[in-house]
Structure formats: structure tokens, C-alpha cells
CSV table of C-alpha atoms and ligand atoms in Angstrom, one decimal:
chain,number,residue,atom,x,y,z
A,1,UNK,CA,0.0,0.0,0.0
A,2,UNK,CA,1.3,3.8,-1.0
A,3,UNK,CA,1.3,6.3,1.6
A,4,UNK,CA,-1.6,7.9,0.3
A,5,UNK,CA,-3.3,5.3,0.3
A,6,UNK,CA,-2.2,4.9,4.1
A,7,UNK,CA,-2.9,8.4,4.8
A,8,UNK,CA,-6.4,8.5,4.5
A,9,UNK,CA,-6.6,4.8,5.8
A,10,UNK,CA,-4.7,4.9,9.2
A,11,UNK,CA,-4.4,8.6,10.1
A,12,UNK,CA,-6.9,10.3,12.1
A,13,UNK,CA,-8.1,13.0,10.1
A,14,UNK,CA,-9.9,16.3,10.7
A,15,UNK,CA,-10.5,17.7,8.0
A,16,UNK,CA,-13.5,16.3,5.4
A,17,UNK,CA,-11.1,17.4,2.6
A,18,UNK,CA,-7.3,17.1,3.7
A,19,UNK,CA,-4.9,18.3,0.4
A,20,UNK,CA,-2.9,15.3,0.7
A,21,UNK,CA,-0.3,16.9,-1.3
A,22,UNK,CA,2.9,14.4,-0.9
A,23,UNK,CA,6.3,16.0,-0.1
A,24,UNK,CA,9.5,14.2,-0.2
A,25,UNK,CA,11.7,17.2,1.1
A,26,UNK,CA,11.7,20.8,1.6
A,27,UNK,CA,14.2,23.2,1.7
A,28,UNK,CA,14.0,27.4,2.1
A,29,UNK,CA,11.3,28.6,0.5
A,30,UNK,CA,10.2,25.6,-1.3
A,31,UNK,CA,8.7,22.4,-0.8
A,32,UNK,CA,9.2,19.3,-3.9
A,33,UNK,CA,6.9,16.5,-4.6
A,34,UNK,CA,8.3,12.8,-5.3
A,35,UNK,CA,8.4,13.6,-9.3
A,36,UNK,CA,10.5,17.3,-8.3
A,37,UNK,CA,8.0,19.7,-8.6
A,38,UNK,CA,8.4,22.4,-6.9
A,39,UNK,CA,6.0,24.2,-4.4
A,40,UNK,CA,6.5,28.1,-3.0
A,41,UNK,CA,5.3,27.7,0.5
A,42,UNK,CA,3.3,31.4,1.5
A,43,UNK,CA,2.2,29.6,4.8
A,44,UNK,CA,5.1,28.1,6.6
A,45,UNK,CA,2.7,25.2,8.1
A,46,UNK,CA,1.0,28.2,9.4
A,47,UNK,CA,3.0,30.4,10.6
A,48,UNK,CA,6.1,28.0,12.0
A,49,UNK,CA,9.0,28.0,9.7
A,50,UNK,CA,10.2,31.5,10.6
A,51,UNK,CA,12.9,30.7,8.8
A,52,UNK,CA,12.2,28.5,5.9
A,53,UNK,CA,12.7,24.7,5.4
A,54,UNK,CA,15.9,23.6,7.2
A,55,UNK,CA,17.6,26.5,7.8
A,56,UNK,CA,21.2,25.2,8.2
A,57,UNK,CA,21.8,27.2,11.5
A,58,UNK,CA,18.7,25.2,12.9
A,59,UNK,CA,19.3,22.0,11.6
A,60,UNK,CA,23.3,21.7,12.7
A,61,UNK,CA,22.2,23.1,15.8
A,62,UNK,CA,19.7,19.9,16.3
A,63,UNK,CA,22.1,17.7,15.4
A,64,UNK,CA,24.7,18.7,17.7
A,65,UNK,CA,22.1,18.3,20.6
A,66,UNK,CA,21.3,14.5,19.2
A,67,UNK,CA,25.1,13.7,19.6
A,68,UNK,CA,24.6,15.4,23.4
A,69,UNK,CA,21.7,14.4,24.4
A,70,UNK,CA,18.3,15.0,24.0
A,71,UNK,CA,15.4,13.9,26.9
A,72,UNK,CA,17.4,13.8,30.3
A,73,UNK,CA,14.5,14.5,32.8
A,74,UNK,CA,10.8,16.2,33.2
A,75,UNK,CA,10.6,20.2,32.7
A,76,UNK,CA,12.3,22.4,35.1
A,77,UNK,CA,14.2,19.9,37.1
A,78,UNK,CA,18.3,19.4,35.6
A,79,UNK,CA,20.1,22.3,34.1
A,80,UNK,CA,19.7,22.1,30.3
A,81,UNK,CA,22.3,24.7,28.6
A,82,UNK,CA,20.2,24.9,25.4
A,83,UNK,CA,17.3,25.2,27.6
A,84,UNK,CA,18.1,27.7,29.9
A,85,UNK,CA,19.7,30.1,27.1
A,86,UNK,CA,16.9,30.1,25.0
A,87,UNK,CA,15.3,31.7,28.0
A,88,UNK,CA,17.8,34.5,28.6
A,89,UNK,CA,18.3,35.4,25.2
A,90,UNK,CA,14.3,35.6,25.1
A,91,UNK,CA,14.1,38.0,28.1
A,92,UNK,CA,16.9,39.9,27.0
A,93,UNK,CA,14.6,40.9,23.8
A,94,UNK,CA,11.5,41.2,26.1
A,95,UNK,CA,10.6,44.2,28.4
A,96,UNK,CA,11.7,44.0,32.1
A,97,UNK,CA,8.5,42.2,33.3
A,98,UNK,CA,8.5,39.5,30.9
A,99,UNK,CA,11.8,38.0,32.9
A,100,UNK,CA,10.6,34.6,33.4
A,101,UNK,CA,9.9,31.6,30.9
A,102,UNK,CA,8.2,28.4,31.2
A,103,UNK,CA,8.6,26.4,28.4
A,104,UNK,CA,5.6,23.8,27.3
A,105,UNK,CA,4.8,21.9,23.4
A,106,UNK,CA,2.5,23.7,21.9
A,107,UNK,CA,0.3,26.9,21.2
A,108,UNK,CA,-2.3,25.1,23.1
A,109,UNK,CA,-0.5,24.5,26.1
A,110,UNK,CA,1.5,27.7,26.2
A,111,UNK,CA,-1.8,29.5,26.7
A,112,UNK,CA,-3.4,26.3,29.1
A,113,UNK,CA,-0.4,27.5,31.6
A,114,UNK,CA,-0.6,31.2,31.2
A,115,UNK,CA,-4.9,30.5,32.4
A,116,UNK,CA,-3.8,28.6,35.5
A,117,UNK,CA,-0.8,31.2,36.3
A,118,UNK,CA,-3.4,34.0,36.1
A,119,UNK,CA,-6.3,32.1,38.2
A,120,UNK,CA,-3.4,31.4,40.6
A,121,UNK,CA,-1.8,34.9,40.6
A,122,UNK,CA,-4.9,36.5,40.9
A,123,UNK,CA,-6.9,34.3,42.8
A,124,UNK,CA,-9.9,34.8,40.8
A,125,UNK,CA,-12.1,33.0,38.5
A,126,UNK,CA,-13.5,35.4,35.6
A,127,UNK,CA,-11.6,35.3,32.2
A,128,UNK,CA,-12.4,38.0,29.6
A,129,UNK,CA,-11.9,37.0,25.6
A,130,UNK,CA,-12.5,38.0,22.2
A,131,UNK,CA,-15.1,37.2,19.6
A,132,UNK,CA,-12.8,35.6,16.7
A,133,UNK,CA,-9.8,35.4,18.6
A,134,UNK,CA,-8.1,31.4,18.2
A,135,UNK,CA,-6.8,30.1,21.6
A,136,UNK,CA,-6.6,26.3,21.2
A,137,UNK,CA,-8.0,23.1,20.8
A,138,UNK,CA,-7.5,21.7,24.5
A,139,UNK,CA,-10.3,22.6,26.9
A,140,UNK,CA,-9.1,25.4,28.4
A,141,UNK,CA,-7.8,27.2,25.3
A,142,UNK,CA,-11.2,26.2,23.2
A,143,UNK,CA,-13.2,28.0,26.2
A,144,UNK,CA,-11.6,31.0,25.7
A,145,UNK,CA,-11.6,30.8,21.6
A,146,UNK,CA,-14.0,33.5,20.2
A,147,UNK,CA,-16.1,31.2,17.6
A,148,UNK,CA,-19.4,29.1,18.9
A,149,UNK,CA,-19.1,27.2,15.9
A,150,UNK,CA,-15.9,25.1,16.9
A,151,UNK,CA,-17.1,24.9,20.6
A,152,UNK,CA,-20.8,23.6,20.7
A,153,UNK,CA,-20.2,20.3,20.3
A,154,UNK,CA,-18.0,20.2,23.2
A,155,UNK,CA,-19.4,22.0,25.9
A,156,UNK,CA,-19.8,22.4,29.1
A,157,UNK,CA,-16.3,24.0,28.7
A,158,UNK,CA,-14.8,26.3,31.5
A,159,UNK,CA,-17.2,28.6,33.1
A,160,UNK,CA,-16.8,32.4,34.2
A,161,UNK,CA,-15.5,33.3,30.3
A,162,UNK,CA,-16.7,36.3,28.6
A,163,UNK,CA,-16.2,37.5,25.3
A,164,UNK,CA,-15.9,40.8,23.7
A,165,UNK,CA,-15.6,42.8,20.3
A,166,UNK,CA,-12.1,43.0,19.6
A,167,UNK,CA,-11.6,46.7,19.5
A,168,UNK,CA,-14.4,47.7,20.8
A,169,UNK,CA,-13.3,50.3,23.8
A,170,UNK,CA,-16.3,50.6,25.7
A,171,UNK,CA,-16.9,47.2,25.8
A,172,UNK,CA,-13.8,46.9,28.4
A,173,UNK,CA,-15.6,48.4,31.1
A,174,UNK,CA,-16.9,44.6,31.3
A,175,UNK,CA,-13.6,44.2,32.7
A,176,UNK,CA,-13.5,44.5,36.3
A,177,UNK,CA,-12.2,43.3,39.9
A,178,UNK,CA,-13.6,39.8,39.0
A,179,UNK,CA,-11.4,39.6,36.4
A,180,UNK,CA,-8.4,37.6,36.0
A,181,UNK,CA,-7.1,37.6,33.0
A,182,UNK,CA,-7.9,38.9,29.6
A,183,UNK,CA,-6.4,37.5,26.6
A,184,UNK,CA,-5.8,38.8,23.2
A,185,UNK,CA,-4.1,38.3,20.2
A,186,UNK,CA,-2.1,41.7,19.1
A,187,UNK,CA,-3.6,40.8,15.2
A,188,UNK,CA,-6.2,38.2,15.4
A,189,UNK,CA,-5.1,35.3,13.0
A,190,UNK,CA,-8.0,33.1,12.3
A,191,UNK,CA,-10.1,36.1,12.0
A,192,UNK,CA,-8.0,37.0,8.8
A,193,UNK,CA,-5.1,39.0,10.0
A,194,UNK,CA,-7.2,41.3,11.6
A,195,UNK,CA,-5.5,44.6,13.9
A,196,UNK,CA,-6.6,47.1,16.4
A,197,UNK,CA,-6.5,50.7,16.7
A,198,UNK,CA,-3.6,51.2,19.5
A,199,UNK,CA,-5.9,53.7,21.6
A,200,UNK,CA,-8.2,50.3,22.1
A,201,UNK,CA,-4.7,47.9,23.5
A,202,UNK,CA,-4.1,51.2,25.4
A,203,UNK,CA,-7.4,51.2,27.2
A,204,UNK,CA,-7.6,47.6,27.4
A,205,UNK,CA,-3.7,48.2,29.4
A,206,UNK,CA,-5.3,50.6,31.2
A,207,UNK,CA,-8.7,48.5,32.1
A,208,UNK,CA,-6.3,45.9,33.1
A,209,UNK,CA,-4.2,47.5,35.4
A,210,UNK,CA,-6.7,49.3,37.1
A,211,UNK,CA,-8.5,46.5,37.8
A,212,UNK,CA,-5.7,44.2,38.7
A,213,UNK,CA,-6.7,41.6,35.7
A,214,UNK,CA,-3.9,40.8,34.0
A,215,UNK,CA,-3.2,41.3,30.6
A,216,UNK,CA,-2.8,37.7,28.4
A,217,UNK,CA,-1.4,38.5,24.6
A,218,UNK,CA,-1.1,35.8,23.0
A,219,UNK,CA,1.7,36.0,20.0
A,220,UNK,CA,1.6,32.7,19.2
A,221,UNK,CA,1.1,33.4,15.8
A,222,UNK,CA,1.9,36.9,15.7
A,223,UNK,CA,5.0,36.6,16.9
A,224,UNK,CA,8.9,36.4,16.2
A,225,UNK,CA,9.3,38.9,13.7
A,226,UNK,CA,6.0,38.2,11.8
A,227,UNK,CA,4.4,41.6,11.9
A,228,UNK,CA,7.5,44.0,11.0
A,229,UNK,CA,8.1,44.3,15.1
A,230,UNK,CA,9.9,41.3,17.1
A,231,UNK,CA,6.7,41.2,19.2
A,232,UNK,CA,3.3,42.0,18.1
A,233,UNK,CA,2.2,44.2,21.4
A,234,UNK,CA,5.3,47.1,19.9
A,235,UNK,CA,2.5,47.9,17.4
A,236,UNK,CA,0.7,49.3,20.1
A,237,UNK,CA,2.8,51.0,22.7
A,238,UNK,CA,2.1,48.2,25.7
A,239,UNK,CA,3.2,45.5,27.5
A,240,UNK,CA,1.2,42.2,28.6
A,241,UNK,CA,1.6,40.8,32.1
A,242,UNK,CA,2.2,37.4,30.3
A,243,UNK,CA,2.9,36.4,26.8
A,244,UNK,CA,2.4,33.5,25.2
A,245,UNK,CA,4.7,32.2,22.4
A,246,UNK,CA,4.4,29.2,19.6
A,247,UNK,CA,4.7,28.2,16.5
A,248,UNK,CA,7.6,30.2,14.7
A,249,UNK,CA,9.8,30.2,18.2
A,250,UNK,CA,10.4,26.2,17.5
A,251,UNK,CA,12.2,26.7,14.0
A,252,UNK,CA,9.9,24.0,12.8
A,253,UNK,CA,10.1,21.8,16.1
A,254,UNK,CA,7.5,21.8,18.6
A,255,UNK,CA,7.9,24.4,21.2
A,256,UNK,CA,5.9,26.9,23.4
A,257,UNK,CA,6.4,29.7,25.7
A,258,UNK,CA,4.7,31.2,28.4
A,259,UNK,CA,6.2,34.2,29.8
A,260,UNK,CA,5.5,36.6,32.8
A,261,UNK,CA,7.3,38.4,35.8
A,262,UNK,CA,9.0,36.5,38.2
A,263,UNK,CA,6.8,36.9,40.8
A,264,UNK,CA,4.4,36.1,39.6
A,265,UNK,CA,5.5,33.1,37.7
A,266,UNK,CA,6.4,32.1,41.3
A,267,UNK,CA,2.7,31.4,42.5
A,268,UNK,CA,3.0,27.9,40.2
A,269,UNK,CA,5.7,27.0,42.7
A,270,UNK,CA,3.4,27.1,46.0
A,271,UNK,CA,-0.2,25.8,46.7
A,272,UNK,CA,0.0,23.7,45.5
A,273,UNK,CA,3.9,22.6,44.6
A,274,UNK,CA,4.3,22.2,40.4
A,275,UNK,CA,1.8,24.2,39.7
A,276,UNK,CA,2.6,23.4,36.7
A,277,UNK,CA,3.5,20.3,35.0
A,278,UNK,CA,5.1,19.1,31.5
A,279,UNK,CA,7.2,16.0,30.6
A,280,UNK,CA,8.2,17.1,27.3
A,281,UNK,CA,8.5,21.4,27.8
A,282,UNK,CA,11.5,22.8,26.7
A,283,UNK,CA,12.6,19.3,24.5
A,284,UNK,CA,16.3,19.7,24.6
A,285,UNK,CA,16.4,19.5,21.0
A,286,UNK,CA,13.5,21.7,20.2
A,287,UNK,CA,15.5,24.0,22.8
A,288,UNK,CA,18.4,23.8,20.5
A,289,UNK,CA,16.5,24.4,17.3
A,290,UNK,CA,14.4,27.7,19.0
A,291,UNK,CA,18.1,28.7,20.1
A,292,UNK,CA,19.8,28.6,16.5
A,293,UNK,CA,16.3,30.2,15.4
A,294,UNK,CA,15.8,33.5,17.8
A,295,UNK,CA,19.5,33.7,17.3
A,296,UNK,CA,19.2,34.3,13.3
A,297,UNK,CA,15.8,36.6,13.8
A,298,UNK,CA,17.0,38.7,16.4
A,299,UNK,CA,20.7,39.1,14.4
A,300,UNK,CA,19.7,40.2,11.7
A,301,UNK,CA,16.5,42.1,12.7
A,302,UNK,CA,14.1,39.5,10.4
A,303,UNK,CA,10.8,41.5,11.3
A,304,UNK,CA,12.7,44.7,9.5
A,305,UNK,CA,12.5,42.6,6.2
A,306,UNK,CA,9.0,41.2,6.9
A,307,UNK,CA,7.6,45.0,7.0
A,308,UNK,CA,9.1,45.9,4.0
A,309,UNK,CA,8.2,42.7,2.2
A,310,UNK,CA,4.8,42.7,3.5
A,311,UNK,CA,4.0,46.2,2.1
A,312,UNK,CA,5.9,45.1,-1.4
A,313,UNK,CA,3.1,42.5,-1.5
A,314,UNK,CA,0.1,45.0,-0.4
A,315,UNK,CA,1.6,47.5,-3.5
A,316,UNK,CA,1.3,44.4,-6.0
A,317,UNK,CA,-1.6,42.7,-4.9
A,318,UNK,CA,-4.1,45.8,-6.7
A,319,UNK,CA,-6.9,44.2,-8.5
A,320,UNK,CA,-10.8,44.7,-8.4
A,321,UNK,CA,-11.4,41.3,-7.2
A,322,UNK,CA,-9.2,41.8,-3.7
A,323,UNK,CA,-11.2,43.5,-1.6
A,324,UNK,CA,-9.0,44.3,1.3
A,325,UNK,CA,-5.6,43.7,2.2
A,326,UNK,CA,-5.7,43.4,6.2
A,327,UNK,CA,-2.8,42.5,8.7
A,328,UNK,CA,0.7,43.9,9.0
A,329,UNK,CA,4.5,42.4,7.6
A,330,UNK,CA,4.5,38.9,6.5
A,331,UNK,CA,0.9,37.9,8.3
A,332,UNK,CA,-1.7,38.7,5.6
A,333,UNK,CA,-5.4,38.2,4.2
A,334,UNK,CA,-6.4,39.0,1.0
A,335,UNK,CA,-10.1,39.6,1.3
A,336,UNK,CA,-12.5,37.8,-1.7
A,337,UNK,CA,-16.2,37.8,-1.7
A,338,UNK,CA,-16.9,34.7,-0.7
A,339,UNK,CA,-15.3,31.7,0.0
A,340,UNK,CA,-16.1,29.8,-3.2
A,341,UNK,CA,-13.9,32.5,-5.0
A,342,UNK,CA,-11.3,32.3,-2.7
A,343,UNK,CA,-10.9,28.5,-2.4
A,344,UNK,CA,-11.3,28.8,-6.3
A,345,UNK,CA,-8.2,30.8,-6.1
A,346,UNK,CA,-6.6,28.9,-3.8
A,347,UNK,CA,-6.5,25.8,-5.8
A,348,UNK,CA,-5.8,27.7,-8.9
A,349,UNK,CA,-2.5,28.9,-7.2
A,350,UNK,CA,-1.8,25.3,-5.7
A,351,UNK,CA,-1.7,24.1,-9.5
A,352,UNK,CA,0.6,27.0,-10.3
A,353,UNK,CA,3.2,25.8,-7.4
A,354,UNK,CA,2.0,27.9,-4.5
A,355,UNK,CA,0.8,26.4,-1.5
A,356,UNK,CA,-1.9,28.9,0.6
A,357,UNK,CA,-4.6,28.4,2.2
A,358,UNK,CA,-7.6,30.3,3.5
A,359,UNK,CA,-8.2,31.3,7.9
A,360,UNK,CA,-10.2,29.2,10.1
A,361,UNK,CA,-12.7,31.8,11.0
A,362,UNK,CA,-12.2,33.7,7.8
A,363,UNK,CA,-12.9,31.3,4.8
A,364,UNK,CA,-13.4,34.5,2.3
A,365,UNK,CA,-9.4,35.6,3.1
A,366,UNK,CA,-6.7,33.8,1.1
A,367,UNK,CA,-3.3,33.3,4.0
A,368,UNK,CA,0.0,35.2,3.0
A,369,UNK,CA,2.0,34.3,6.1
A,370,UNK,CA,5.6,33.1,4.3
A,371,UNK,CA,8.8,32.7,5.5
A,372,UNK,CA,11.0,35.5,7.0
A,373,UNK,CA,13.6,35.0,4.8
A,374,UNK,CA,11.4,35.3,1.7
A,375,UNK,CA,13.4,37.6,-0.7
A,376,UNK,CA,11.7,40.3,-3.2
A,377,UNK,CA,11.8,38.4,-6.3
A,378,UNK,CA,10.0,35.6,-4.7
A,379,UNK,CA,7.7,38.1,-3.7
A,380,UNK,CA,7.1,39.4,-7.0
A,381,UNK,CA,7.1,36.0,-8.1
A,382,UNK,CA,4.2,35.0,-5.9
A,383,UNK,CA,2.5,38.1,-6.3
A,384,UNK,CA,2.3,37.7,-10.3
A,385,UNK,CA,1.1,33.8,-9.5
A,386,UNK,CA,-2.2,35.0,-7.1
A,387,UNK,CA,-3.2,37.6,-10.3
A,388,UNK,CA,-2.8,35.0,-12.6
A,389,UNK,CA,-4.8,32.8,-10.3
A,390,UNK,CA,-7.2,35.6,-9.6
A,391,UNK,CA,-7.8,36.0,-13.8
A,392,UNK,CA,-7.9,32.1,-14.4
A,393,UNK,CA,-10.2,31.0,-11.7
A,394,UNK,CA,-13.8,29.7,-12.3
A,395,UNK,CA,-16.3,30.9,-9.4
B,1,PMP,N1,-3.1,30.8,19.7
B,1,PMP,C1,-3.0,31.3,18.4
B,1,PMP,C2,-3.1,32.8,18.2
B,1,PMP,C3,-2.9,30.4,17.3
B,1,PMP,O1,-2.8,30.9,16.1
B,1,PMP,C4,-2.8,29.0,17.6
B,1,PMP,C5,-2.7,28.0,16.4
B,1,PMP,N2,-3.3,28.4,15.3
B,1,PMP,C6,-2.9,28.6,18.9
B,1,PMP,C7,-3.0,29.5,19.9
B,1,PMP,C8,-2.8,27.1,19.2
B,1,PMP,O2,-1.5,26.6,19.0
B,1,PMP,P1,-1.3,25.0,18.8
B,1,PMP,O3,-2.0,24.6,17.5
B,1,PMP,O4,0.2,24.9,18.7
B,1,PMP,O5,-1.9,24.3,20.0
């Protein structure tokens, strides 16, 4: 049996229509079938590889770990050199009250820990989200997911979690002393890339620390460079109380962050002891790989080039039948009419060598989220492809 055949026989799938597009290797910018053809990937897996396929600073640094080591002992326990200088060269890039990291797998997880830490903190039980926002898939992190759609099925999820209109400012007087986190994304994803105006982040800062809520963003996708600023929250002029990192921060291994002032990262510690607990945070070798990652980004200042790129695509991508072009840097939606056209689009441009996609909660916005190190001809490249695409597709 082929492993397509396998594929849809023995792996749990998700999706009603997966693309099942077969890749033998991937390198850069590019992605190749078994025959050689060649694929521009504008996605990066969503968002992960910040740096393109194997990056040779990420994949020598993961084989030097192999030939160390690689799983010595549960989270937090023995002194891991990769992981604890990920950590410090994180803080060192973060503002003084983002000083402490705790290291988990996944998106998911990252913002699972940063719930509990603020419940713990705070020692209340209210969380404030918004409508549209993506959290998660686990429990926790679906509850406080903006979309009833994705949710029904599995409730009762946690309790005590409202949800707001993202950028709505006089909607964050729901905020209040009962509050113990709020959680944000700085551009919402899923939504389709969409930003805020920074007087609503500056209220919401505001709301928050009046209150004593603390303030969640969660950068998971958003972060790393993505936007045009290392973090997303520079956009606006604040600072969370605890950040949440994913995706892009592993160099294509699985990794997440969650980040917050010592002390109050310290409540996890007491009442109980291991507040928190993860067998797997912080994998050695996904240390290694984040390491030799944040180390290329933060040398040579990727999110510069993603703000210049991003506005290089927004000035070619003029045509009657984009709508909008929302989002910032490298994490873009082109807005269609509806999703027929776009997924009409999309497929066109799939046959032409480029892989996109459309967002979760936005099915009319076609995904321009490539690698960092994307250079201007492939830009012009891809952006020549989508008008093509745009001018050949049936709807
Ligand atoms: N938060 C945001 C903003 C995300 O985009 C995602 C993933 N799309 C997650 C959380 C969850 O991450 P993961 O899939 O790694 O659990």
C-alpha cells in the first residue's frame, strides 16, 4: 500500500477534505513532490517556519544536541544549557516584566499555563476574551476561543469566560475586579489577520491595570518577527503581564512559551507545589533548534524585512477582485467575496506551485503568512502567480 493510500486509511483525520499533497523534502522557501516539482510555500505550516525549510543554523544546531543528548528529565528539574539560554536570550529581547519563561509543546498548552498562572496569581475565576480570537484546541484554550461554531459540540467547557468585540473600547468596562485575565491576540489570525486601533490595546492596558486583571497577549502566531516588530504588542505602545509564544519560536520543532514576571511566575511553585507540570517542555532538542532560530531573527533584525516585504506584496496585490488587504508584515489576508472565489483561487494557485490556504474563522481571506527569509523576487514571483490565479479561476 502507498502512503496515500495509508494516509487517509490509518491517520486520524480532521478535515473532510485534507490536500494530501505528498512532499518528499523541503528546503528554504520551497517544498518538492516525489516527481520534483516544486511548491512556494506562503504559509510556513502556518506560521512555523520563521525561517524556511531547514535552515542550516537550525538543523546543525539539532544535530549537535542528538550527539549530546536529548530527553534527560521532566521540565524544570536538571540544568539544560540549550534550555536555559533560550530563556535568557528571550528576556533579554523582552521588556523587564517578561523575565521569566516556562517552556511547554504547543500553542495550546502555552496559553493552558498562562490561564492557570493567572487564576493562581490573581486568585480569581473570571476570564475576559475576544469574539474571533483562536486560543486552542484543548479545553481550556477552546473555552476561551472566540467562535461558537468550533465549541458547541464540546461543551460544558470552563465557566466564568466572557467575550468581547475585539476593539471595541467601551466594551472593556466589562472588565472589572472579578477579572483575572484577559487574553488577546495583538492581530487576530483566524479572524484573517485582523488589527486594532492602539488607543483600544491602550485602554484595554489601562482597564487591566486598574483592575488588577492581568493582561494575556497571546503571539503565538503573531510573533517572532512576523508583523514587521519582534513582538506584536510594539504595534501598540504596551506590555502584557504574560505572553504567550508558539509556532515560529520552535524553527519548525514543537515548542511553546509562556512568559511573565517572576513573581508572579512564582505562585505555580506554591499551593499547590508544580503548579505546573510538563514532561516534554522545553525538549532539549526543540531548545536547540528555538536557540539557533531566535539567534538568526534577532541578528539580523528578520521582522525589519518582513515589514518591507509585506508592504511590497500590499503594493502588488491591486486588483478589483481583492477587496481588502488586512494584517501587518508577512501575516496577511487577501479579502475575496466569498469563500467559493477564494478557495477557487486557492487551488488555482496550488496548481501554479503555490501552497496557501484560507483562515479558520475567515474562509473569504486567502493566508499570506511566508517565510521571513522570503526575498523580493520571490515576492514578486508569488504576487504575479495569485493575479494569474485571480484571472484564471472559475467561481
Ligand atoms: N493561539 C494562536 C493565536 C494560534 O494561532 C494558535 C494556532 N493556530 C494557537 C494558539 C494554538 O496553537 P497550537 O496549535 O500549537 O496548539
Amino acid at each position: 500500500m502507498n502512503d496515500r493510500d495509508l494516509f487517509f486509511r490509518d491517520l486520524a483525520q480532521t478535515s473532510p477534505f485534507p490536500l494530501a499533497l505528498e512532499i518528499a523534502r523541503a528546503e528554504g522557501l520551497y517544498m518538492y513532490d516525489a516527481q520534483g516539482r516544486q511548491y512556494m510555500d506562503l504559509i510556513s505550516g502556518i506560521s512555523v517556519s520563521a525561517l524556511g525549510h531547514r535552515h542550516p543554523a537550525v538543523v546543525s544546531a539539532v544535530k549537535e544536541q542528538a550527539d549530546k543528548y536529548m530527553h534527560l528529565m521532566v521540565y524544570g528539574e536538571f540544568v539544560q544549557s540549550p534550555q536555559v539560554r533560550l530563556a535568557a536570550l528571550l528576556t533579554k529581547y523582552l521588556p523587564g516584566s517578561l523575565n521569566q519563561v516556562y517552556f511547554v509543546n504547543s500553542g495550546s498548552e502555552a496559553v493552558e499555563g498562562a490561564l492557570k498562572l493567572a487564576k493562581r496569581y490573581t486568585g480569581r475565576h473570571n476570564m475576559v476574551s475576544f469574539y474571533n480570537a483562536y486560543h486552542g484546541s484543548s479545553h481550556g484554550s477552546l473555552s476561551v476561543t472566540g467562535n461558537e461554531d468550533l465549541k458547541r459540540a464540546f461543551r460544558p467547557l470552563l465557566p466564568n469566560v466572557y467575550h468581547l468585540p475585539f476593539g471595541d473600547i467601551d466594551a472593556l468596562e466589562a472588565i472589572d475586579r472579578n477579572t483575572a485575565c484577559v487574553i488577546i491576540e495583538p492581530i487576530q489570525g483566524e479572524a484573517g489577520a485582523v488589527t486594532a486601533e492602539p488607543a483600544f490595546f491602550k485602554e484595554l492596558r489601562k482597564r487591566c491595570s486598574d483592575t488588577g486583571a492581568l493582561l494575556i497577549m497571546d503571539e503565538i502566531q503573531a510573533g517572532m518577527g512576523r508583523t514587521g516588530k519582534l513582538w506584536a504588542f510594539e504595534h501598540y505602545g504596551v506590555e502584557p503581564d504574560i505572553l504567550t509564544l508558539a509556532k515560529g519560536l520552535g524553527g519548525g520543532l514543537p515548542l511553546g512559551a509562556f512568559i511573565a514576571d517572576k513573581n508572579i511566575m512564582q505562585s505555580l511553585t506554591r499551593d499547590p507545589v508544580l503548579g505546573h507540570i510538563t514532561t516534554f517542555g522545553g525538549n532539549a532538542i526543540s531548545a536547540a533548534a528555538s536557540l539557533a532560530c531566535m539567534t538568526v531573527i534577532t541578528a539580523e533584525k528578520l521582522w525589519e524585512k518582513a515589514e518591507e516585504l509585506g508592504n511590497r506584496f500590499k503594493e502588488q496585490l491591486q486588483h478589483h477582485e481583492i477587496k481588502n488587504i488586512n494584517g501587518k508584515g508577512l501575516l496577511l489576508a487577501l479579502e475575496f467575496d466569498s469563500f467559493k472565489q477564494c478557495k477557487a483561487i486557492i487551488d488555482k494557485c496550488i496548481e501554479k506551485g503555490l501552497i496557501t490556504d484560507w483562515f479558520l474563522f475567515a474562509s473569504h481571506c486567502m493566508r499570506i503568512a511566508p517565510p521571513l527569509i522570503i526575498g523580493q523576487e520571490d515576492v514578486d514571483r508569488a504576487c504575479t502567480i495569485i493575479l494569474e490565479a485571480i484571472e484564471e479561476s472559475n467561481y
